[in-house]
Coordinates of C-alpha atoms in Angstrom, one line a residue:
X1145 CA 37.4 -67.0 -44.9
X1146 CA 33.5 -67.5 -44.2
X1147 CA 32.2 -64.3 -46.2
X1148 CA 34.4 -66.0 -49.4
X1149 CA 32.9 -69.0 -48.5
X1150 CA 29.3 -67.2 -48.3
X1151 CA 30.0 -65.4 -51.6
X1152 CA 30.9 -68.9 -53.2
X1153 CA 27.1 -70.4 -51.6
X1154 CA 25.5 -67.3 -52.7
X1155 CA 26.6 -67.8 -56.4
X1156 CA 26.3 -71.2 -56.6
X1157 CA 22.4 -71.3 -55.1
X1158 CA 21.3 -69.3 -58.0
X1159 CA 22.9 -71.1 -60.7
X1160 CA 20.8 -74.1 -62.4
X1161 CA 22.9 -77.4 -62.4
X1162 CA 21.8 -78.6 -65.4
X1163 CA 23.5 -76.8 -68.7
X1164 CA 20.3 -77.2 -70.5
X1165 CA 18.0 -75.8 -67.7
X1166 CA 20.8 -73.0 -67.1
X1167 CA 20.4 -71.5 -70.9
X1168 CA 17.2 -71.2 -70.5
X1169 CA 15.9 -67.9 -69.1
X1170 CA 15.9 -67.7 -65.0
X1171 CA 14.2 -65.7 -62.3
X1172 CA 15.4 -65.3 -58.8
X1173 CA 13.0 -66.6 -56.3
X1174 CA 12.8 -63.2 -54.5
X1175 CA 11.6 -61.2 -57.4
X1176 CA 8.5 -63.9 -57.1
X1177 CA 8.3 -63.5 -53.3
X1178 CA 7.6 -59.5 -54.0
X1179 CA 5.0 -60.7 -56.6
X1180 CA 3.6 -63.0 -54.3
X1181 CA 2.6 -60.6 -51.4
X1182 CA 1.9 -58.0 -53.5
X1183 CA -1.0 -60.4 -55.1
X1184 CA -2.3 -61.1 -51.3
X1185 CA -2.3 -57.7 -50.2
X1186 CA -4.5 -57.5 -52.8
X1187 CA -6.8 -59.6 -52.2
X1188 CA -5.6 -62.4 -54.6
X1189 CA -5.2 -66.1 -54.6
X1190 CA -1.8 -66.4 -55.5
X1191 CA -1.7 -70.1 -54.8
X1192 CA -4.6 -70.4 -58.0
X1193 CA -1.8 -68.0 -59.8
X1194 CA 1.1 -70.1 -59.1
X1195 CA -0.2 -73.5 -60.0
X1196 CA -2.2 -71.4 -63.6
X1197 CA 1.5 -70.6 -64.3
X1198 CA 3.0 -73.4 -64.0
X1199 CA 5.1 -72.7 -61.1
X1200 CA 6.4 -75.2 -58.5
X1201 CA 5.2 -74.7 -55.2
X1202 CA 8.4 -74.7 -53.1
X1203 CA 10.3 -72.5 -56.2
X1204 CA 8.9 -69.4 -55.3
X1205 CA 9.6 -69.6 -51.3
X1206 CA 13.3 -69.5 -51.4
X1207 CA 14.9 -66.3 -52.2
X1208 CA 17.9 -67.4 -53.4
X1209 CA 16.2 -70.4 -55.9
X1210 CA 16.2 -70.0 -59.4
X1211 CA 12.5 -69.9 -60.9
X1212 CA 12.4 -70.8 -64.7
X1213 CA 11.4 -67.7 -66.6
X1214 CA 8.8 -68.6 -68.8
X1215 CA 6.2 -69.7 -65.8
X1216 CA 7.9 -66.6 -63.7
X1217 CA 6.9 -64.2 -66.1
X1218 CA 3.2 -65.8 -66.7
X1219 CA 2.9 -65.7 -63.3
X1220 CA 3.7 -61.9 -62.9
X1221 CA 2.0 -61.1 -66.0
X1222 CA -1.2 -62.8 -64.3
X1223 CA -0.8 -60.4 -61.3
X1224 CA -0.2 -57.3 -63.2
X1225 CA -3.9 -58.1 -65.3
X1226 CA -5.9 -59.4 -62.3
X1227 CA -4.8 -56.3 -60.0
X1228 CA -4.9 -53.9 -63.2
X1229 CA -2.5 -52.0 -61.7
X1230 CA 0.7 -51.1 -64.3
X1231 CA 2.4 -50.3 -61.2
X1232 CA 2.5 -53.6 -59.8
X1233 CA 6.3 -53.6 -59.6
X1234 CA 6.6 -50.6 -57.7
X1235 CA 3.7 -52.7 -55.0
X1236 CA 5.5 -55.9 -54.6
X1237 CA 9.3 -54.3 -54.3
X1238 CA 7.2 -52.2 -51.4
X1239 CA 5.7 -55.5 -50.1
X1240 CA 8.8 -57.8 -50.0
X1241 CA 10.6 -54.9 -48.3
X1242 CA 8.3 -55.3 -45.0
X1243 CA 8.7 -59.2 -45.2
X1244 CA 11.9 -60.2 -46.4
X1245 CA 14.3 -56.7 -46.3
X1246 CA 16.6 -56.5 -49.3
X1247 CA 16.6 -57.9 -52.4
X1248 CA 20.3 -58.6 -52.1
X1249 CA 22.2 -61.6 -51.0
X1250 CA 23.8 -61.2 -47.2
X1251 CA 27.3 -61.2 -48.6
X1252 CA 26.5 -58.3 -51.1
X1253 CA 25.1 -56.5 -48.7
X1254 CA 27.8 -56.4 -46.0
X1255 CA 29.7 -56.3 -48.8
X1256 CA 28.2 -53.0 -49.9
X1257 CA 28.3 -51.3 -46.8
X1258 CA 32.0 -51.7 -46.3
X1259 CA 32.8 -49.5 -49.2
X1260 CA 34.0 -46.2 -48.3
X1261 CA 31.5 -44.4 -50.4
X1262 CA 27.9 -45.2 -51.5
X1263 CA 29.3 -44.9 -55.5
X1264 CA 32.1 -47.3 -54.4
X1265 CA 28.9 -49.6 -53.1
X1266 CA 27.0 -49.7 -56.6
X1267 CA 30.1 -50.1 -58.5
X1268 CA 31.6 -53.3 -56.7
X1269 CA 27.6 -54.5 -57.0
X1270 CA 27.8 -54.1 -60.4
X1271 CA 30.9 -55.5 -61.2
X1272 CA 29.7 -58.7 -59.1
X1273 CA 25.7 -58.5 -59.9
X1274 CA 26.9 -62.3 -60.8
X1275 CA 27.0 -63.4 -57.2
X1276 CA 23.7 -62.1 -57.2
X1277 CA 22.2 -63.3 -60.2
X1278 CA 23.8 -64.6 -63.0
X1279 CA 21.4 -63.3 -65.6
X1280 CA 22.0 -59.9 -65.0
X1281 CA 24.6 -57.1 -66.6
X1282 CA 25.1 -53.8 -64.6
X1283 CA 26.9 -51.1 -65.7
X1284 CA 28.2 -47.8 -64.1
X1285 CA 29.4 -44.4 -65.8
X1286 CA 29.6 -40.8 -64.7
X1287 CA 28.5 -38.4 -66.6
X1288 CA 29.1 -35.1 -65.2
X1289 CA 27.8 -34.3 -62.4
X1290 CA 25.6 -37.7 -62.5
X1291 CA 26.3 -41.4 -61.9
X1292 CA 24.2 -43.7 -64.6
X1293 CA 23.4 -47.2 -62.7
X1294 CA 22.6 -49.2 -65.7
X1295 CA 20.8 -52.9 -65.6
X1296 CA 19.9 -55.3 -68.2
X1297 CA 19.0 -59.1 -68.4
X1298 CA 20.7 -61.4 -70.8
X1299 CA 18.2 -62.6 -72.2
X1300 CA 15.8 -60.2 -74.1
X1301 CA 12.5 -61.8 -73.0
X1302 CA 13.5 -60.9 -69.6
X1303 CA 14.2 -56.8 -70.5
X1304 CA 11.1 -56.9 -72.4
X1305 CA 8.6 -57.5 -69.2
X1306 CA 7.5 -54.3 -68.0
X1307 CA 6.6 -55.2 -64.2
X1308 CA 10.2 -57.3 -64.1
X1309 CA 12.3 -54.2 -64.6
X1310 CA 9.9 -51.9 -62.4
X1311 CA 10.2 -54.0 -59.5
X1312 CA 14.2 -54.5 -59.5
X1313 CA 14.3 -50.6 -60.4
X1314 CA 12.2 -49.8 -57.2
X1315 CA 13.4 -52.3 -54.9
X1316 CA 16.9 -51.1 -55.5
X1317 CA 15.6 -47.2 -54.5
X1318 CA 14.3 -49.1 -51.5
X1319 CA 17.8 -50.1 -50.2
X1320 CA 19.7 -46.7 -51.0
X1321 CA 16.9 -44.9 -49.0
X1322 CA 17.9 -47.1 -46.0
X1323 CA 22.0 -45.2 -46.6
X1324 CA 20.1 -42.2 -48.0
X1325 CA 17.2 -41.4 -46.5
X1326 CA 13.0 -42.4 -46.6
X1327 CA 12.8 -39.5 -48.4
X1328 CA 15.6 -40.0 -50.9
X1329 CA 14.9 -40.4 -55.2
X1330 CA 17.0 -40.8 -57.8
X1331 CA 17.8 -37.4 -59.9
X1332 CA 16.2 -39.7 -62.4
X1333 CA 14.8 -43.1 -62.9
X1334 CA 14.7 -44.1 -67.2
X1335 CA 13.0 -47.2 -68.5
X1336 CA 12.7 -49.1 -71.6
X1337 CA 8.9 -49.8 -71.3
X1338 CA 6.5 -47.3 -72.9
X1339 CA 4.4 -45.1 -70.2
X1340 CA 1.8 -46.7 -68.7
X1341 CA -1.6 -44.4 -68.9
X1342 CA -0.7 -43.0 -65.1
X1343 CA 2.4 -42.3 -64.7
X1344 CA 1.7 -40.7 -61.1
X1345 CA 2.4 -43.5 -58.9
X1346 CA 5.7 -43.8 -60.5
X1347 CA 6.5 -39.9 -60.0
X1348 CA 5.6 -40.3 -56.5
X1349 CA 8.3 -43.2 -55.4
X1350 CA 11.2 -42.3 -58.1
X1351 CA 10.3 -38.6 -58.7
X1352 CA 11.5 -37.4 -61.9
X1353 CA 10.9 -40.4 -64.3
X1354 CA 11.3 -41.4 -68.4
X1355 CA 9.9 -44.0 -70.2
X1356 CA 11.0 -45.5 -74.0
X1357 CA 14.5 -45.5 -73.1
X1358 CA 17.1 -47.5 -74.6
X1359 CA 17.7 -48.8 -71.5
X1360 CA 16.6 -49.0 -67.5
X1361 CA 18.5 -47.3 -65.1
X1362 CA 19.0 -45.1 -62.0
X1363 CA 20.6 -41.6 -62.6
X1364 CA 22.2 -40.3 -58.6
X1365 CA 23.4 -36.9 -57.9
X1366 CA 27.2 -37.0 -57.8
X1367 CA 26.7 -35.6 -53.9
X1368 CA 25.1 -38.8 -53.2
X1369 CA 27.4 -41.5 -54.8
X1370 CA 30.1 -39.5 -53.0
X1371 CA 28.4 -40.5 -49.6
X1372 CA 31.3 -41.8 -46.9
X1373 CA 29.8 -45.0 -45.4
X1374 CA 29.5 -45.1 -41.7
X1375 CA 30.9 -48.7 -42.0
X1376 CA 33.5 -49.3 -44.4
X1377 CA 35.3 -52.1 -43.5
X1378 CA 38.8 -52.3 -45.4
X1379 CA 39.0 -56.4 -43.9
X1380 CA 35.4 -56.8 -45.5
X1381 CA 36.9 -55.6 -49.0
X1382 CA 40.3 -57.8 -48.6
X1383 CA 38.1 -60.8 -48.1
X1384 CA 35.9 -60.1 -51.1
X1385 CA 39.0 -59.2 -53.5
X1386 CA 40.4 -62.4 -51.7
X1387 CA 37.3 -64.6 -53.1
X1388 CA 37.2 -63.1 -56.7
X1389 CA 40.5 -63.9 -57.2
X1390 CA 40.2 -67.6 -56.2
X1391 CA 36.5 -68.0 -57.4
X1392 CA 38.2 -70.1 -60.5
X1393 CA 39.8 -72.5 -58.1
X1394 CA 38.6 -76.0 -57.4
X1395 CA 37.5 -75.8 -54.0
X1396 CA 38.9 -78.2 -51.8
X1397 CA 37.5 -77.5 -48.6
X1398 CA 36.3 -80.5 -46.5
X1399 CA 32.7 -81.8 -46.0
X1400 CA 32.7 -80.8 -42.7
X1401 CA 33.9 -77.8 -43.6
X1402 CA 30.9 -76.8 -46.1
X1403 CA 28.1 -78.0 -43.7
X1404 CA 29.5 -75.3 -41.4
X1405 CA 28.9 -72.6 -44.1
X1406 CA 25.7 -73.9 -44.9
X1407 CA 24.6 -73.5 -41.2
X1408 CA 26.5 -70.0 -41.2
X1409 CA 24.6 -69.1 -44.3
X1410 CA 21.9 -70.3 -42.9
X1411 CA 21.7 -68.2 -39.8
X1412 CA 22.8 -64.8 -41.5
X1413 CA 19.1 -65.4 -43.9
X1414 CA 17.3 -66.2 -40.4
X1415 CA 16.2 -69.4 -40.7
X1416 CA 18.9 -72.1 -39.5
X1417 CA 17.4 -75.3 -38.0
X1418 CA 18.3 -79.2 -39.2
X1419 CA 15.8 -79.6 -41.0
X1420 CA 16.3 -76.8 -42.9
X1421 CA 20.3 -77.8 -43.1
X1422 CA 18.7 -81.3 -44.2
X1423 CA 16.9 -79.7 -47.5
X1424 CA 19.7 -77.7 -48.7
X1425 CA 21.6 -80.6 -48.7
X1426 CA 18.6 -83.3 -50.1
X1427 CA 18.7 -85.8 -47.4
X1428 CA 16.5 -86.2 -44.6
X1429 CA 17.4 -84.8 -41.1
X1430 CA 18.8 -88.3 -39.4
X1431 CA 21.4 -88.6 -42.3
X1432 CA 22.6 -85.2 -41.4
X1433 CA 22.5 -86.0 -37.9
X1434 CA 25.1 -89.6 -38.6
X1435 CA 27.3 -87.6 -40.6
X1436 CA 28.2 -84.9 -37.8
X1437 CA 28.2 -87.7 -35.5
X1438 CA 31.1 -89.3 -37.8
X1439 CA 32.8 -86.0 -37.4
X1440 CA 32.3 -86.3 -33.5
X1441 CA 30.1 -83.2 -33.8
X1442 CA 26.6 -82.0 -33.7
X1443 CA 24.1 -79.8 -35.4
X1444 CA 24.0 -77.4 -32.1
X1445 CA 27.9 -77.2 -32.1
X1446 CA 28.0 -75.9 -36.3
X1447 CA 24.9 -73.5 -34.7
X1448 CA 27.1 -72.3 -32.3
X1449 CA 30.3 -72.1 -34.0
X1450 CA 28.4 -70.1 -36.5
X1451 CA 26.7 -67.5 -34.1
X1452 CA 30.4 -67.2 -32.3
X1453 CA 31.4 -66.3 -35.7
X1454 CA 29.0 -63.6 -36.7
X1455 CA 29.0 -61.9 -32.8
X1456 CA 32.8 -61.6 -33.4
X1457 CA 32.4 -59.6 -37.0
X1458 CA 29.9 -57.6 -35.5
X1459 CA 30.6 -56.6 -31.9
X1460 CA 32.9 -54.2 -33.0
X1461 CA 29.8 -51.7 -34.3
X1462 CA 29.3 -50.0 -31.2
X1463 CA 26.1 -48.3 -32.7
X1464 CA 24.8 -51.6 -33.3
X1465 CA 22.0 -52.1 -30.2
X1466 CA 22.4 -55.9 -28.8
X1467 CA 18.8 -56.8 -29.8
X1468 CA 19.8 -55.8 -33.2
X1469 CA 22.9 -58.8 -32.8
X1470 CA 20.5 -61.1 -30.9
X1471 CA 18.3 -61.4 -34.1
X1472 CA 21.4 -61.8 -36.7
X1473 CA 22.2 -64.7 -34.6
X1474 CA 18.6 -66.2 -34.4
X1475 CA 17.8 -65.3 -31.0
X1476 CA 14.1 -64.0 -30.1
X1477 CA 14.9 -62.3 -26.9
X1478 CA 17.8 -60.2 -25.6
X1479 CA 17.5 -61.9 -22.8
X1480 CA 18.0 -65.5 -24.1
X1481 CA 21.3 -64.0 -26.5
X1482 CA 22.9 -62.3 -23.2
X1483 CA 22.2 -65.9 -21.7
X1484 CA 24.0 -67.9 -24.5
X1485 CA 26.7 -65.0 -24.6
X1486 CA 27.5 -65.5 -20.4
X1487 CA 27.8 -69.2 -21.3
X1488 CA 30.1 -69.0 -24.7
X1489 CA 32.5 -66.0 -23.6
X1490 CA 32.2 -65.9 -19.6
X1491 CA 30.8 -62.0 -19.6
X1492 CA 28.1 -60.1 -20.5
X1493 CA 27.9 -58.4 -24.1
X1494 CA 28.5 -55.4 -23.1
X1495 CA 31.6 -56.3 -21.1
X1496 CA 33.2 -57.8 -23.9
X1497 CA 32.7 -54.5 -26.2
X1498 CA 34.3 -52.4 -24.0
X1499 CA 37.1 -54.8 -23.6
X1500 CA 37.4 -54.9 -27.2
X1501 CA 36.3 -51.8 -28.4
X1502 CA 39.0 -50.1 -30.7
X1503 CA 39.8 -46.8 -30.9
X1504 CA 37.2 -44.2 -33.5
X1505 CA 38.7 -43.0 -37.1
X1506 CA 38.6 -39.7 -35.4
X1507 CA 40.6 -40.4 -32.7
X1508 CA 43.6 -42.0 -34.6
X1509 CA 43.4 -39.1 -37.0
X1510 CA 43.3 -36.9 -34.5
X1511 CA 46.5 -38.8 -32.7
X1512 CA 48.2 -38.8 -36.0
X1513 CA 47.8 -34.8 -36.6
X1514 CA 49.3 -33.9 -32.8
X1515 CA 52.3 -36.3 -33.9
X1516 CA 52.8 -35.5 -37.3
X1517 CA 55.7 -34.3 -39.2
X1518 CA 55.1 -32.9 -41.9
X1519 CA 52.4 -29.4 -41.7
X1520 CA 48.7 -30.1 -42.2
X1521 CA 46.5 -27.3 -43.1
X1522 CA 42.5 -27.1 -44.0
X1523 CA 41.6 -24.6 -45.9
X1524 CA 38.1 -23.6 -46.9
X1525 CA 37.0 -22.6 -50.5
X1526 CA 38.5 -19.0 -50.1
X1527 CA 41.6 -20.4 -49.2
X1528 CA 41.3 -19.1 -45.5
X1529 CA 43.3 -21.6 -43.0
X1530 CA 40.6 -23.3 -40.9
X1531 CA 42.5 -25.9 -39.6
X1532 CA 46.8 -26.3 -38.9
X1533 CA 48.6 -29.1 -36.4
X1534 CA 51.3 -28.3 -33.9
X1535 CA 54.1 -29.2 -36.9
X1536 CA 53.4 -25.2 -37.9
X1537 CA 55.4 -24.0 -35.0
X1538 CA 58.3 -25.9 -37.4
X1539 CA 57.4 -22.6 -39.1
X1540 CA 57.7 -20.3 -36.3
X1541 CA 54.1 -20.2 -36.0
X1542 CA 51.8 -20.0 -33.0
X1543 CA 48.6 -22.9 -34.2
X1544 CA 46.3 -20.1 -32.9
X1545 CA 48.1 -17.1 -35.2
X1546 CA 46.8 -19.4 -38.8
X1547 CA 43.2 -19.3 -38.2
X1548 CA 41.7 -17.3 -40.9
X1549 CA 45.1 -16.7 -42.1
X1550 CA 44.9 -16.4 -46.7
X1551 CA 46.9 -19.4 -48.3
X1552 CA 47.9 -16.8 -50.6
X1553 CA 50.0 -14.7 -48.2
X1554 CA 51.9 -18.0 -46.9
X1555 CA 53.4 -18.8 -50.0
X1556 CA 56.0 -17.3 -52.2
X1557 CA 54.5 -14.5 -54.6
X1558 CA 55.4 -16.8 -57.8
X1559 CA 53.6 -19.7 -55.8
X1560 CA 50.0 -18.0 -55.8
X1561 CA 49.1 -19.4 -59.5
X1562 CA 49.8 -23.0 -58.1
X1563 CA 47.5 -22.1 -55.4
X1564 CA 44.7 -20.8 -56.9
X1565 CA 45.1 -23.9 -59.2
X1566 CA 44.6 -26.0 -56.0
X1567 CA 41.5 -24.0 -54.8
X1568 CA 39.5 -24.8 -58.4
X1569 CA 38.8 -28.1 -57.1
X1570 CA 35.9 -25.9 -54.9
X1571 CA 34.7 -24.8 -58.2
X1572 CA 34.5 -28.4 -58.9
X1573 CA 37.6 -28.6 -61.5
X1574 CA 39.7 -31.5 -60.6
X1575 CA 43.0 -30.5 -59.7
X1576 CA 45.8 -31.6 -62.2
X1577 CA 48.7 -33.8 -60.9
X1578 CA 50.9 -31.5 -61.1
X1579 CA 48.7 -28.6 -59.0
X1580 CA 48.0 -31.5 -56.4
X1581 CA 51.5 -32.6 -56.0
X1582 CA 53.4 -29.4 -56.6
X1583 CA 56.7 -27.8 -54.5
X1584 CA 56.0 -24.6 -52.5
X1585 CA 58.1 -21.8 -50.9
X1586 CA 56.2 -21.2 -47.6
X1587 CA 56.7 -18.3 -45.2
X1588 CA 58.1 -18.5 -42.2
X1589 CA 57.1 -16.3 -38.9
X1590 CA 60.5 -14.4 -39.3
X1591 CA 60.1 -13.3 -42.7
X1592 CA 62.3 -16.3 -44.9
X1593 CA 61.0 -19.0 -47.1
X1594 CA 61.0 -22.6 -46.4
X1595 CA 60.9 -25.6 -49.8
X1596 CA 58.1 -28.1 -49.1
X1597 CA 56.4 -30.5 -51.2
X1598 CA 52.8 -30.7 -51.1
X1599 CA 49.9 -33.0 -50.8
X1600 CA 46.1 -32.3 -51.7
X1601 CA 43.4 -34.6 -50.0
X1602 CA 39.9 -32.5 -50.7
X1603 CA 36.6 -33.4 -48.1
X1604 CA 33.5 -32.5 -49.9
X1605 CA 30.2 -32.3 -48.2
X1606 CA 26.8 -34.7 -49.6
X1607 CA 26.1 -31.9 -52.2
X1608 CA 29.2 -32.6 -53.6
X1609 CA 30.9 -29.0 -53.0
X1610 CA 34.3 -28.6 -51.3
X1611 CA 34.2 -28.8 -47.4
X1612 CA 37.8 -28.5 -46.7
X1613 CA 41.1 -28.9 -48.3
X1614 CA 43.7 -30.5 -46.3
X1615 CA 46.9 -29.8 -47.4
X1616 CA 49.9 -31.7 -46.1
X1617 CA 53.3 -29.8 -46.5
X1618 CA 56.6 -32.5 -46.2
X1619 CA 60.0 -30.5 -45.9
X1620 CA 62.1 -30.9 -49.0
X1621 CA 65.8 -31.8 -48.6
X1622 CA 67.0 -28.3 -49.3
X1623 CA 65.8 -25.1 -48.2
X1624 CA 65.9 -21.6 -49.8
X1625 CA 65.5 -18.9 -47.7
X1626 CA 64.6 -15.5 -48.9
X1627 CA 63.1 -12.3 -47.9
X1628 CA 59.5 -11.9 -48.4
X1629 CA 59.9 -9.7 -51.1
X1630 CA 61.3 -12.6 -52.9
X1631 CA 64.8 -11.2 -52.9
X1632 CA 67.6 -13.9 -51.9
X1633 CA 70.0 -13.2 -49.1

């Protein structure tokens, strides 16, 4: 319920209110945030830049505030001549990483991570770029061998600044090299503006790069976007599918309610006090402070309520170190989290993990394969038998005897077409349906053939060749035994 919720704030605190102000061109307040600290790291005043531009002075310290896009874009244009540097963009993603992390809203980003695969990640961003930023369109094909992340602005003034679409370009390289790698860069990087006079600083942080494209975008490997994620979180993705259905319904939560998520939101972008809970809601601290009262509540009961909430979803990542959690919930010390924890749950931290700790995705799969039914083989490119579970000696079979045994020679002599049909996929052909779910006549230890029906699940390495294929065999109702010459009884 509270990441639907946070999805719902995140949307909403980007959007103007006012229809007139909302068709004119917006920027997010993050992008001027990057722009901001890369002007100081260079030495300039970018208070004197803000107020020549036109710009507010609270607009641009609020990442989630929407910045009108005329004095946004003075205001970056302004940077980019008084540094003279054309790649400006590529400074201030670089600079706004160190202060302020990602780019991306908290709930896109846990969002994100609970895909199963990094190309599962980018596609779910850019179907919901909206919760992000309603004036953006994202787009995703495959082209071969290649995944095309495509981004645009919907209005064309926006598309048309140079430094704009560098710094969304690069800070987005920024946050796949945190799943990827420091090291990591696109196969290649395309954008619409023409080449700036040195293009070396942009061939050192994307690598291979283009310039008068029709459009911007980021070209990965098809290894990369087929990246498992260490924390795919199947609940996460239920919740968001949950929110995106119901994002069209009036939202009748209670007042009470929505300060909570406030506070929550609050906490996950680390800075949750009252008085901050008093701007987002435009009243001053002691009205705040009479309304929870009415609710016989407090601001330190929403805080806790919220950090309860957040250890809860977390604890779980048992490669997540406890000063890592003491920070998402807005403590300073380990020592002052483990405190409140004692007093909230009656045990230490790492008590409570241990008590709930749930079992690893290699430990059910592994429980499932000593107990299964139906025969389970991995084979390797060759079609040698790397892998089999106990359900072979259903077969006859010893487990041991299969090891480095050829598919070929387990299956009827009019079945090896089907099975070198199935081992294309290492080749990188995709397996038609009816090769991946196809019957087989497999061999049994005393010489007879047994009907199965079989399954195809293929595990491909980060370079996007063929690890293993699993092959699950399911007995079929009947069974046709035969010698292995093929002759029947």
């Amino acid at each position: 319920m509270h990441l639907r919720k946070y999805l719902h704030l995140a949307k909403s605190q980007v959007s103007p209110a006012d229809p007139a102000e909302a068709a004119k061109p917006h920027v997010r307040g993050v992008v001027l945030i990057a722009f901001s600290q890369a002007a100081m790291s260079l030495g300039l005043d970018w208070e004197a830049i803000a107020a020549q531009s036109g710009l507010p002075p609270e607009t641009y310290l609020d990442t989630g505030v929407s910045v009108p896009g005329d004095a946004a874009l003075r205001a970056i244009n302004l940077v980019a001549a008084l540094s003279g540097r054309e790649d400006i963009g590529i400074r201030a993603a670089l600079a706004s990483k160190a202060v302020i992390g990602s780019f991306l809203v908290a709930p896109l980003r846990i969002a994100l991570r609970a895909q199963p695969t990094l190309g599962a990640g980018i596609r779910f961003l850019a179907k919901h770029i909206a919760l992000q930023d309603p004036g953006q369109v994202h787009e995703v094909h495959e082209v071969g061998q290649l995944l095309v992340w495509k981004r645009r602005f919907t209005r064309p003034e926006l598309n048309r600044n140079p430094h704009l679409m560098t710094v969304l370009q690069a800070a987005s390289v920024l946050f796949l090299r945190d799943i990827l790698g420091a090291d990591w860069r696109p196969h290649l990087t395309c954008f619409s503006r023409t080449a700036p006079e040195d293009i070396g600083p942009f061939q050192a942080f994307f690598g291979k790069v283009e310039f008068g494209c029709e459009g911007d975008s980021l070209v990965l490997d098809r290894a990369d976007a087929n990246l498992s994620l260490p924390h795919a979180n199947p609940e996460v993705l239920k919740t968001i599918e949950e929110f995106v259905t119901a994002r069209g319904r009036p939202d009748q939560s209670d007042p009470l309610e929505d300060l909570q998520d406030v506070v929550l939101r609050l906490l996950i972008e680390g800075d949750c006090s009252l008085q901050r809970l008093a701007a987002e809601q435009g009243v001053d601290p002691r009205t705040i402070h009479r309304r929870l009262k009415a609710h016989g509540t407090t601001f330190s009961d929403l805080l806790d309520r919220a950090r309860r909430s957040l250890v809860e979803s977390q604890m779980g990542r048992a490669d997540q170190p406890l000063s890592e959690l003491a920070a998402i919930v807005g403590f300073s010390s380990v020592s002052t989290f483990s405190r409140w924890f004692h007093d909230a749950y009656g045990m230490t931290a790492s008590e409570y993990r241990r008590l709930g700790a749930s079992a690893t995705d290699q430990e059910r799969a592994k429980a499932l394969m000593d107990r299964a039914i139906d025969v389970v083989l991995g084979v390797d490119r060759a079609g040698r038998v790397r892998f089999c579970n106990q359900a072979v000696q259903r077969l006859g079979f010893d487990a041991g005897r299969l090891i480095g045994a050829n598919l070929r020679d387990l299956v009827h002599p009019d079945a090896v077409i089907s099975i070198q049909s199935l081992l294309r996929i290492g080749q990188g052909a995709e397996p038609s349906n009816a090769a991946a779910h196809l019957g087989l006549q497999v061999r049994r230890a005393d010489g007879t053939y047994q009907a199965f029906g079989c399954h195809t699940a293929p595990i491909f390495d980060r370079e996007g060749r063929l690890r293993e294929l699993l092959i699950v065999l399911r007995q079929q109702p009947e069974t046709c035994p035969a010698h292995v010459d093929g002759s029947r009884h």
